[in-house]
Coordinates of C-alpha atoms in Angstrom, one line a residue:
M1 CA -24.9 38.7 -3.8
G2 CA -24.6 36.7 -7.0
E3 CA -24.5 32.9 -7.0
T4 CA -24.0 31.7 -3.5
F5 CA -25.3 28.2 -3.4
L6 CA -23.4 25.4 -5.2
R7 CA -23.4 21.6 -5.0
C8 CA -21.5 19.3 -7.3
P9 CA -18.9 16.6 -7.4
L10 CA -15.3 17.8 -7.7
R11 CA -12.0 16.0 -7.9
T12 CA -9.4 16.3 -5.1
P13 CA -6.0 14.7 -4.7
C14 CA -7.7 12.0 -2.6
G15 CA -10.5 11.3 -5.0
R16 CA -13.9 12.6 -6.0
V17 CA -15.9 14.5 -3.4
L18 CA -19.5 15.9 -3.4
V19 CA -18.8 19.5 -2.4
S20 CA -21.6 21.8 -1.3
L21 CA -22.0 25.4 -0.1
P22 CA -25.3 25.5 1.8
P23 CA -27.6 28.5 2.0
G24 CA -26.1 30.9 4.5
G25 CA -22.6 30.1 3.4
E26 CA -21.4 29.2 6.9
F27 CA -19.5 26.0 5.9
L28 CA -17.8 24.4 2.9
L29 CA -18.9 20.7 3.1
G30 CA -17.4 17.7 1.4
T31 CA -18.8 14.1 1.3
P32 CA -16.9 11.2 -0.3
E33 CA -18.6 10.1 -3.5
F34 CA -17.8 6.5 -2.6
V35 CA -18.5 6.1 1.1
N36 CA -17.1 2.6 1.2
R37 CA -13.5 3.8 0.8
T38 CA -11.3 3.5 3.8
S39 CA -9.6 6.9 3.5
D40 CA -11.5 9.8 5.1
Q41 CA -12.1 12.4 2.4
G42 CA -14.9 14.3 4.1
F43 CA -14.5 17.8 5.5
C44 CA -16.4 20.7 7.0
I45 CA -14.6 24.0 6.9
P46 CA -16.1 27.1 8.5
I47 CA -16.1 29.9 6.1
Q48 CA -15.0 32.2 8.9
E49 CA -11.8 30.2 9.0
V50 CA -11.1 30.3 5.3
V51 CA -8.1 32.5 4.7
A52 CA -8.4 32.8 1.0
V53 CA -9.5 31.1 -2.2
R54 CA -7.5 31.2 -5.4
L55 CA -8.1 30.1 -9.0
G56 CA -5.4 27.5 -9.8
T57 CA -3.2 25.2 -7.7
A58 CA -0.6 25.8 -5.1
S59 CA 1.3 22.7 -3.8
S60 CA 3.4 24.3 -1.0
R61 CA 3.6 27.4 1.2
K62 CA 6.4 28.9 -1.0
E63 CA 4.1 28.8 -4.0
I64 CA 1.2 30.5 -2.4
L65 CA 1.7 33.8 -4.3
E66 CA 2.8 32.0 -7.4
S67 CA 0.1 29.5 -7.9
T68 CA -0.3 27.8 -11.2
R69 CA -3.1 29.4 -13.3
D70 CA -5.5 26.7 -14.1
E71 CA -9.0 27.8 -15.0
N72 CA -10.4 24.4 -14.1
S73 CA -8.9 24.2 -10.6
F74 CA -9.1 26.3 -7.4
T75 CA -7.4 26.1 -4.0
V76 CA -9.0 26.9 -0.6
F77 CA -6.6 28.0 2.1
F78 CA -8.0 27.5 5.6
I79 CA -7.1 27.2 9.2
Q80 CA -5.9 23.8 10.2
R81 CA -5.6 23.0 14.0
E82 CA -2.4 21.3 15.0
K83 CA -1.2 20.0 18.4
G84 CA -2.1 22.1 21.4
E85 CA -3.3 25.6 20.5
C86 CA -1.2 25.9 17.3
W87 CA -2.8 26.7 14.0
N88 CA -1.4 26.2 10.5
L89 CA -2.4 27.0 7.0
G90 CA -4.2 24.1 5.3
E91 CA -4.7 23.8 1.6
L92 CA -7.4 21.9 -0.3
E93 CA -7.3 21.7 -4.1
F94 CA -10.3 21.1 -6.3
T95 CA -10.6 20.3 -10.0
A96 CA -13.8 20.8 -12.0
P97 CA -14.6 19.2 -15.4
S98 CA -12.7 21.0 -18.2
T99 CA -15.9 21.7 -20.1
S100 CA -17.4 23.9 -17.4
D101 CA -16.8 27.2 -15.7
L102 CA -17.4 25.6 -12.3
A103 CA -14.0 26.6 -10.8
T104 CA -14.6 30.3 -11.5
R105 CA -18.1 30.1 -10.1
W106 CA -16.9 28.4 -6.9
V107 CA -14.2 31.0 -6.4
S108 CA -16.7 33.8 -6.9
A109 CA -19.2 32.2 -4.5
L110 CA -16.6 31.5 -1.8
Q111 CA -15.2 35.0 -2.0
T112 CA -18.7 36.4 -1.6
W113 CA -19.3 34.5 1.6
I114 CA -15.8 35.2 3.0
H115 CA -16.6 38.9 2.6
Y116 CA -20.1 38.4 4.1
H117 CA -18.9 36.6 7.2
G118 CA -15.6 38.4 7.5
V119 CA -16.8 42.0 8.3
T120 CA -14.3 42.1 11.2
R121 CA -11.3 41.1 9.0
P122 CA -8.6 43.8 8.7
K123 CA -7.8 45.2 5.3
S124 CA -4.9 47.5 6.3
L125 CA -2.5 47.0 9.2
L126 CA 0.3 49.1 10.7
V127 CA 3.1 46.7 11.7
F128 CA 5.8 47.6 14.2
I129 CA 8.9 45.4 14.2
N130 CA 11.5 45.5 17.0
P131 CA 14.6 44.0 15.3
V132 CA 16.7 43.9 18.5
G133 CA 14.3 42.7 21.1
G134 CA 14.3 39.2 22.6
R135 CA 15.8 36.7 20.2
K136 CA 16.7 39.4 17.6
Q137 CA 14.7 37.4 15.0
A138 CA 11.6 39.6 14.7
M139 CA 12.3 40.8 11.1
E140 CA 13.1 37.3 9.9
I141 CA 10.0 35.8 11.6
Y142 CA 7.8 38.5 10.1
Q143 CA 9.2 38.2 6.5
S144 CA 9.3 34.4 6.3
Q145 CA 6.2 33.4 8.3
V146 CA 3.8 36.3 8.6
A147 CA 4.1 38.6 5.5
P148 CA 3.2 35.8 3.0
L149 CA 0.1 35.0 4.9
F150 CA -1.0 38.7 5.0
A151 CA -0.4 38.9 1.3
L152 CA -2.4 35.8 0.6
A153 CA -5.3 37.2 2.6
G154 CA -5.1 40.5 0.6
I155 CA -4.1 42.5 3.7
H156 CA -2.1 45.7 3.0
A157 CA 0.7 45.9 5.7
Q158 CA 2.7 49.0 6.3
V159 CA 5.9 48.1 8.2
V160 CA 7.8 50.3 10.6
E161 CA 11.1 48.8 11.8
T162 CA 11.9 50.6 15.0
C163 CA 15.5 51.8 15.5
H164 CA 15.3 53.2 19.0
A165 CA 13.1 53.1 22.1
N166 CA 9.7 54.8 22.0
E167 CA 9.8 55.1 18.2
A168 CA 6.6 53.1 17.9
R169 CA 5.0 55.3 20.6
D170 CA 6.0 58.5 18.8
Y171 CA 4.6 57.2 15.5
I172 CA 1.3 56.2 17.0
L173 CA 0.9 59.5 18.8
Q174 CA 1.9 61.8 15.9
Q175 CA 0.8 60.1 12.7
D176 CA -2.6 59.8 11.0
L177 CA -4.0 56.2 11.7
C178 CA -7.4 56.7 10.0
G179 CA -6.5 54.3 7.1
F180 CA -5.6 51.4 9.3
D181 CA -7.8 48.7 10.8
G182 CA -5.3 47.6 13.5
L183 CA -1.8 47.7 14.8
V184 CA 0.6 44.7 15.0
S185 CA 3.4 44.3 17.4
V186 CA 6.3 42.0 16.2
G187 CA 8.5 41.5 19.2
G188 CA 8.1 40.7 22.9
D189 CA 6.0 42.0 25.7
G190 CA 8.0 45.2 25.8
T191 CA 7.1 46.0 22.2
F192 CA 3.5 45.2 22.8
N193 CA 3.4 47.4 25.9
E194 CA 4.8 50.4 24.0
V195 CA 2.2 50.0 21.3
M196 CA -0.6 49.6 23.8
H197 CA 0.4 52.6 25.9
A198 CA 0.6 54.8 22.9
L199 CA -2.7 53.7 21.5
I200 CA -4.5 54.2 24.8
N201 CA -2.9 57.6 25.4
R202 CA -3.7 58.7 21.8
T203 CA -7.4 57.8 22.3
Q204 CA -7.6 59.7 25.6
Q205 CA -5.8 62.7 24.2
K206 CA -8.2 62.9 21.2
A207 CA -11.1 62.7 23.6
G208 CA -9.7 65.4 25.9
K209 CA -9.5 63.0 28.9
L210 CA -7.6 64.4 32.0
K211 CA -4.3 62.6 32.7
G212 CA -4.3 63.6 36.4
D213 CA -7.7 62.2 37.3
V214 CA -7.7 58.7 38.8
D215 CA -11.5 58.7 38.6
V216 CA -11.6 59.3 34.8
E217 CA -13.3 56.6 32.8
L218 CA -11.0 55.8 29.9
L219 CA -12.3 55.3 26.3
S220 CA -11.5 52.1 24.4
P221 CA -9.4 52.6 21.3
R222 CA -11.0 52.0 17.9
L223 CA -8.0 49.9 16.6
R224 CA -7.3 46.3 17.7
I225 CA -3.8 45.1 18.4
G226 CA -2.2 42.0 17.1
I227 CA 0.8 40.3 18.6
I228 CA 3.3 38.3 16.6
P229 CA 5.5 36.7 19.3
A230 CA 9.2 37.2 18.8
G231 CA 10.6 38.2 22.2
S232 CA 12.3 36.7 25.2
T233 CA 8.9 36.9 27.0
D234 CA 5.6 36.7 25.2
C235 CA 3.3 36.4 28.2
V236 CA 0.3 38.4 26.8
C237 CA 0.3 36.4 23.6
F238 CA 0.5 33.0 25.4
A239 CA -2.3 34.0 27.8
T240 CA -4.7 35.2 25.1
V241 CA -3.9 32.7 22.3
G242 CA -2.5 29.7 24.2
T243 CA 0.8 29.4 22.3
N244 CA 3.7 31.6 21.2
D245 CA 3.6 30.7 17.6
P246 CA 3.9 33.4 14.9
V247 CA 1.8 31.6 12.3
T248 CA -1.1 31.0 14.8
S249 CA -1.1 34.7 15.8
A250 CA -1.0 35.8 12.2
L251 CA -4.0 33.6 11.3
H252 CA -6.0 35.1 14.3
I253 CA -5.3 38.5 12.9
I254 CA -6.3 37.6 9.3
I255 CA -9.7 36.2 10.2
G256 CA -10.4 39.2 12.4
D257 CA -10.7 37.6 15.8
S258 CA -11.4 40.1 18.6
Q259 CA -10.7 39.5 22.3
P260 CA -11.5 42.3 24.9
L261 CA -8.9 42.7 27.6
D262 CA -8.9 44.4 30.9
V263 CA -6.2 47.0 31.6
C264 CA -4.9 48.3 35.0
S265 CA -4.0 52.0 35.3
I266 CA -1.3 52.7 37.9
W267 CA -1.2 56.1 39.7
H268 CA 1.0 57.9 42.2
D269 CA -0.3 61.1 43.9
G270 CA -2.8 61.8 41.0
M271 CA -0.1 61.1 38.4
L272 CA -0.6 58.3 35.8
L273 CA 2.5 56.1 35.8
R274 CA 1.7 53.2 33.5
Y275 CA -0.9 50.8 32.2
S276 CA -0.6 47.0 32.8
V277 CA -2.3 43.9 31.4
S278 CA -0.3 41.2 33.1
L279 CA 1.8 41.4 36.2
T280 CA 2.2 44.3 38.5
G281 CA 4.4 43.1 41.3
Y282 CA 6.1 44.4 44.4
G283 CA 8.7 42.6 46.5
F284 CA 10.0 39.4 44.9
Y285 CA 9.2 40.1 41.2
G286 CA 10.3 43.8 41.6
D287 CA 13.6 42.5 43.0
V288 CA 14.0 40.1 40.1
V289 CA 13.5 42.8 37.5
S290 CA 15.8 45.2 39.4
I291 CA 18.6 42.6 39.7
S292 CA 18.2 41.5 36.1
E293 CA 18.6 45.1 34.9
K294 CA 22.0 45.3 36.5
H295 CA 23.1 42.1 34.6
R296 CA 21.8 42.8 31.1
W297 CA 25.2 41.6 29.8
M298 CA 24.2 38.1 30.7
G299 CA 21.4 38.1 28.1
P300 CA 18.2 36.0 28.8
A301 CA 20.2 34.0 31.4
R302 CA 20.0 37.1 33.6
Y303 CA 16.4 36.3 34.5
T304 CA 17.3 32.9 35.9
F305 CA 20.2 34.4 37.8
A306 CA 18.1 37.2 39.2
G307 CA 15.3 34.9 40.3
A308 CA 17.7 32.6 42.1
K309 CA 19.3 35.5 43.9
A310 CA 16.0 37.0 44.9
V311 CA 14.9 33.7 46.3
L312 CA 18.0 33.3 48.4
N313 CA 17.9 36.9 49.6
N314 CA 14.4 36.0 50.9
R315 CA 13.6 39.7 51.5
S316 CA 10.2 40.8 52.9
Y317 CA 8.9 44.3 53.0
E318 CA 6.5 46.0 55.3
G319 CA 3.5 47.7 53.9
T320 CA -0.2 48.3 53.9
V321 CA -2.4 46.9 51.1
E322 CA -6.0 48.2 50.7
F323 CA -8.3 46.8 48.2
Q324 CA -11.9 46.8 46.9
L325 CA -13.4 43.4 46.3
A326 CA -15.1 42.6 43.1
E327 CA -18.9 42.9 43.4
S328 CA -19.7 39.6 41.8
E329 CA -19.8 36.6 44.0
D330 CA -20.2 34.2 41.1
T331 CA -16.4 33.8 40.6
N332 CA -13.4 33.8 42.8
P333 CA -9.6 33.2 42.2
R334 CA -9.9 29.6 43.5
D335 CA -13.1 28.4 41.8
Q336 CA -11.1 26.1 39.5
S337 CA -12.7 27.7 36.4
R338 CA -10.7 28.6 33.4
C339 CA -11.2 31.6 31.1
R340 CA -11.5 30.1 27.6
S341 CA -12.7 31.2 24.2
G342 CA -16.3 32.4 24.5
C343 CA -16.0 32.7 28.3
M344 CA -19.5 33.4 29.7
V345 CA -18.1 35.4 32.7
C346 CA -16.3 37.8 30.4
S347 CA -19.2 37.9 27.9
E348 CA -21.6 38.9 30.7
S349 CA -19.2 41.5 32.0
S350 CA -18.7 43.0 28.5
K351 CA -22.5 43.1 28.0
N352 CA -23.0 44.9 31.3
L353 CA -20.3 47.4 30.4
L354 CA -21.9 48.2 27.0
S355 CA -25.5 48.3 28.2
G356 CA -27.2 51.5 29.4
S357 CA -26.1 55.1 28.7
K358 CA -22.4 56.2 28.6
E359 CA -23.1 58.5 31.6
E360 CA -24.1 55.6 33.7
H361 CA -20.6 54.1 33.3
L362 CA -18.5 57.3 33.5
S363 CA -18.6 57.5 37.3
E364 CA -18.2 53.7 37.8
F365 CA -14.9 54.0 39.8
T366 CA -16.2 57.1 41.7
K367 CA -19.2 55.1 42.8
Q368 CA -17.0 52.1 43.8
A369 CA -14.7 54.5 45.7
G370 CA -17.5 54.9 48.2
G371 CA -17.5 51.2 48.8
E372 CA -15.7 49.3 51.5
W373 CA -11.9 49.2 51.4
H374 CA -10.3 46.2 53.0
R375 CA -7.0 46.6 54.6
V376 CA -4.1 44.2 55.2
H377 CA -0.9 45.3 57.0
G378 CA 2.2 43.1 57.2
S379 CA 5.5 42.0 55.9
F380 CA 5.2 40.7 52.4
L381 CA 7.6 38.7 50.3
A382 CA 5.5 39.5 47.3
V383 CA 2.4 41.7 46.4
N384 CA 1.2 40.7 43.0
L385 CA -1.7 41.9 40.9
T386 CA -2.7 40.4 37.5
C387 CA -5.8 40.9 35.3
M388 CA -5.1 37.7 33.3
S389 CA -3.6 34.4 34.2
S390 CA -0.2 35.6 33.2
A391 CA 0.6 32.1 31.9
C392 CA 3.7 31.4 29.9
P393 CA 5.5 28.3 28.7
K394 CA 7.5 28.0 32.0
S395 CA 4.3 28.4 34.0
P396 CA 1.4 27.1 31.9
K397 CA -1.1 27.8 34.6
G398 CA 0.2 31.3 35.3
L399 CA 0.2 33.4 38.4
S400 CA -3.5 33.1 38.9
P401 CA -5.0 30.2 36.8
C402 CA -8.6 31.2 37.3
A403 CA -8.2 34.9 36.3
H404 CA -10.4 36.2 33.5
L405 CA -9.3 38.3 30.5
A406 CA -12.3 40.7 30.4
D407 CA -14.4 40.5 33.5
G408 CA -13.3 43.9 34.8
T409 CA -11.4 42.5 37.8
A410 CA -7.8 41.6 38.8
D411 CA -6.5 39.0 41.2
L412 CA -4.5 40.3 44.1
I413 CA -2.0 37.8 45.5
L414 CA -0.3 38.5 48.9
V415 CA 2.6 36.3 49.9
H416 CA 3.5 37.0 53.5
K417 CA 6.9 36.6 55.1
C418 CA 8.0 33.0 55.2
S419 CA 11.1 30.8 54.9
V420 CA 13.1 30.2 51.7
F421 CA 11.8 26.6 51.6
S422 CA 8.2 27.7 51.9
F423 CA 8.5 30.3 49.2
L424 CA 10.2 27.8 46.9
Q425 CA 7.2 25.5 47.5
H426 CA 4.9 28.3 46.4
L427 CA 6.9 29.0 43.3
N428 CA 7.2 25.3 42.4
R429 CA 3.4 25.0 42.4
H430 CA 3.2 27.4 39.5
T431 CA 4.8 24.7 37.3
N432 CA 2.6 21.7 38.4
C433 CA -1.0 20.9 39.2
S434 CA -0.9 21.9 42.8
D435 CA -2.8 24.9 44.1
Q436 CA -0.2 27.7 44.7
F437 CA -2.7 29.5 46.9
D438 CA -3.3 26.5 49.3
L439 CA -0.6 27.6 51.7
P440 CA -0.9 29.4 55.0
F441 CA 1.2 32.3 54.1
V442 CA -0.6 33.1 50.8
S443 CA -3.9 34.9 50.4
V444 CA -5.7 35.9 47.2
Y445 CA -8.6 38.2 46.4
R446 CA -10.5 39.2 43.3
V447 CA -10.5 43.1 43.2
R448 CA -11.3 46.2 41.3
A449 CA -8.9 48.6 42.9
V450 CA -5.8 48.5 45.1
R451 CA -3.8 50.9 47.2
F452 CA -0.3 50.2 48.6
T453 CA 1.5 52.3 51.2
S454 CA 5.0 51.7 52.4
P455 CA 6.4 52.7 55.8
K456 CA 6.7 56.5 56.1
G457 CA 5.7 56.8 52.4
E458 CA 9.2 56.2 51.2
D459 CA 9.8 55.6 47.4
W460 CA 12.1 53.1 45.8
E461 CA 14.2 55.6 43.9
G462 CA 14.9 57.7 47.0
R463 CA 15.9 54.6 49.0
Q464 CA 18.2 53.5 46.2
E465 CA 20.1 56.8 46.3
A466 CA 20.3 56.8 50.1
A467 CA 21.5 53.2 50.2
Q468 CA 24.2 54.0 47.6
E469 CA 25.4 57.0 49.7
Q470 CA 25.4 54.8 52.9
N471 CA 27.3 52.1 51.1
I472 CA 30.0 54.5 49.9
L473 CA 30.4 56.1 53.4
C474 CA 30.7 52.7 55.1
G475 CA 33.1 51.3 52.5
G476 CA 30.5 48.7 51.5
I477 CA 30.5 46.8 54.8
C478 CA 27.3 48.3 56.3
Q479 CA 24.9 47.5 53.5
G480 CA 21.6 46.4 55.2
Q481 CA 18.4 45.1 53.9
P482 CA 16.4 47.8 52.1
L483 CA 13.2 49.0 53.7
V484 CA 11.3 49.1 50.4
S485 CA 11.3 47.2 47.1
C486 CA 10.3 48.5 43.7
W487 CA 7.2 47.8 41.7
T488 CA 7.5 46.0 38.3
C489 CA 4.8 46.7 35.8
D490 CA 4.9 44.2 32.9
G491 CA 8.7 44.0 33.2
E492 CA 9.4 47.7 33.7
T493 CA 10.3 49.2 37.1
L494 CA 8.4 52.0 38.7
N495 CA 10.2 54.7 40.7
Y496 CA 7.3 55.1 43.2
T497 CA 6.4 52.7 46.0
D498 CA 3.0 54.2 47.1
I499 CA 0.6 53.6 44.3
T500 CA -3.1 53.2 43.4
I501 CA -4.3 50.7 40.8
R502 CA -7.7 50.5 39.2
V503 CA -9.1 48.0 36.7
H504 CA -10.7 49.2 33.4
G505 CA -12.9 46.5 32.0
S506 CA -12.4 45.5 28.3
L507 CA -10.4 48.7 27.6
I508 CA -8.5 47.3 24.6
H509 CA -9.2 44.6 22.0
L510 CA -6.7 42.1 20.6
F511 CA -6.7 40.1 17.4
A512 CA -7.3 36.9 19.4
R513 CA -10.2 34.8 20.7
G514 CA -8.9 33.5 24.0
I515 CA -7.6 30.0 24.6
E516 CA -9.8 27.4 22.9
Q517 CA -11.3 24.7 25.1
Q518 CA -9.6 21.4 24.3
P519 CA -11.9 18.4 23.8
S520 CA -12.0 15.9 26.6
T521 CA -9.9 12.8 26.0
S522 CA -11.9 10.7 28.4

């Protein structure tokens, strides 16, 4: 491996520091040469969090790629934690004596250990940019904040700027992806979902998996997905990283973080409809999406308008919910735990999924199908299912604060018929520290599979057409409350009301590590 252990005094902008690279190369350590100084010059930088090392100096982000060539100096670029979950690019410059080749030796040693500890780092990425989604700033965000970081880290990025819907899907399904280590979505949740759907479908097609078999065990894609948040909603990024900051997400991608993620598959009559990683909702959230789609001209404000209208409508829908409870009794949706980076619950679940032969896991859902199905019939304001917390800046705790990213389960939340005031109380608790489930009309379960049946098996699309015809015939005066709502799946509406949902544990992997546990301030 060449010279990998060094220890010598070097000069930094703050003074002389004794710098060492211990055996194993896990950390770059610095100790002030004069310990009686008041300024703190010491440092301990994990090599896994070193983005790059360059010969010469670079005094600002703009000069990263145009650093001054100085054979006696070198610059270490590393991850610097900021307020909250945000990361930034830190820089540390070192100067060696002019009579030595120490700078070159340090650069060589550091690059050796970065390569050794960075086997999961991507070398080539396929980047999809949605220029019109969300805030319409995706291209500018990528070019100004992300591309320079990828270049600094030596990552080759092939950019595809999408011009129409499903362009990313078609590219992923049709093109050769063998030369890439991952896919990157620059946009909102819609862009990510298009990339995710295409990648999962491509993997199943290559493996010859049957689309019409709800019992089929899906295969995990080889490629990881990175999310650069640039949309109106970035729920998946927020729930897996802890912030919607493009630089933070780019740094997670660069150092090769990997976070497994559960995925729900949604079926109707043996037909696969969609995949979901955050919210699959019926009733209130379905109505919100349906109303907002009719008011797209309002821009992002349409979501606030649609939410207010859906609350005031206070519509509840009759239906039957059947579900299979998760086998583990160690966790539940109200245990006050939080899924954080290195979560033991998710780690144990992933180990169980990977252990044993493949054949033992292929029939997992089939075996569970013989288990007990619980049934709840009633009138529901909302039926929600999420396999992550679904946290976002407006709701930092999310729909289900104790949900896990990769434990092979989802949380089913049933909001029974109640008054407008009571429902507002439930919604308001999503924004504060109160327990949104501690209400008599709310019940929550940790599940592996769900079935929903509406009265007489009616579907939303058919009822919409019938309602429009009735409204026309009556001149608009006999418009009644609809019997069925629609399902929303990660922001997209489904045309079918009667569906089956099953959870696939750790089906995909993101360039993320989960939300890091913040140190206690007490």
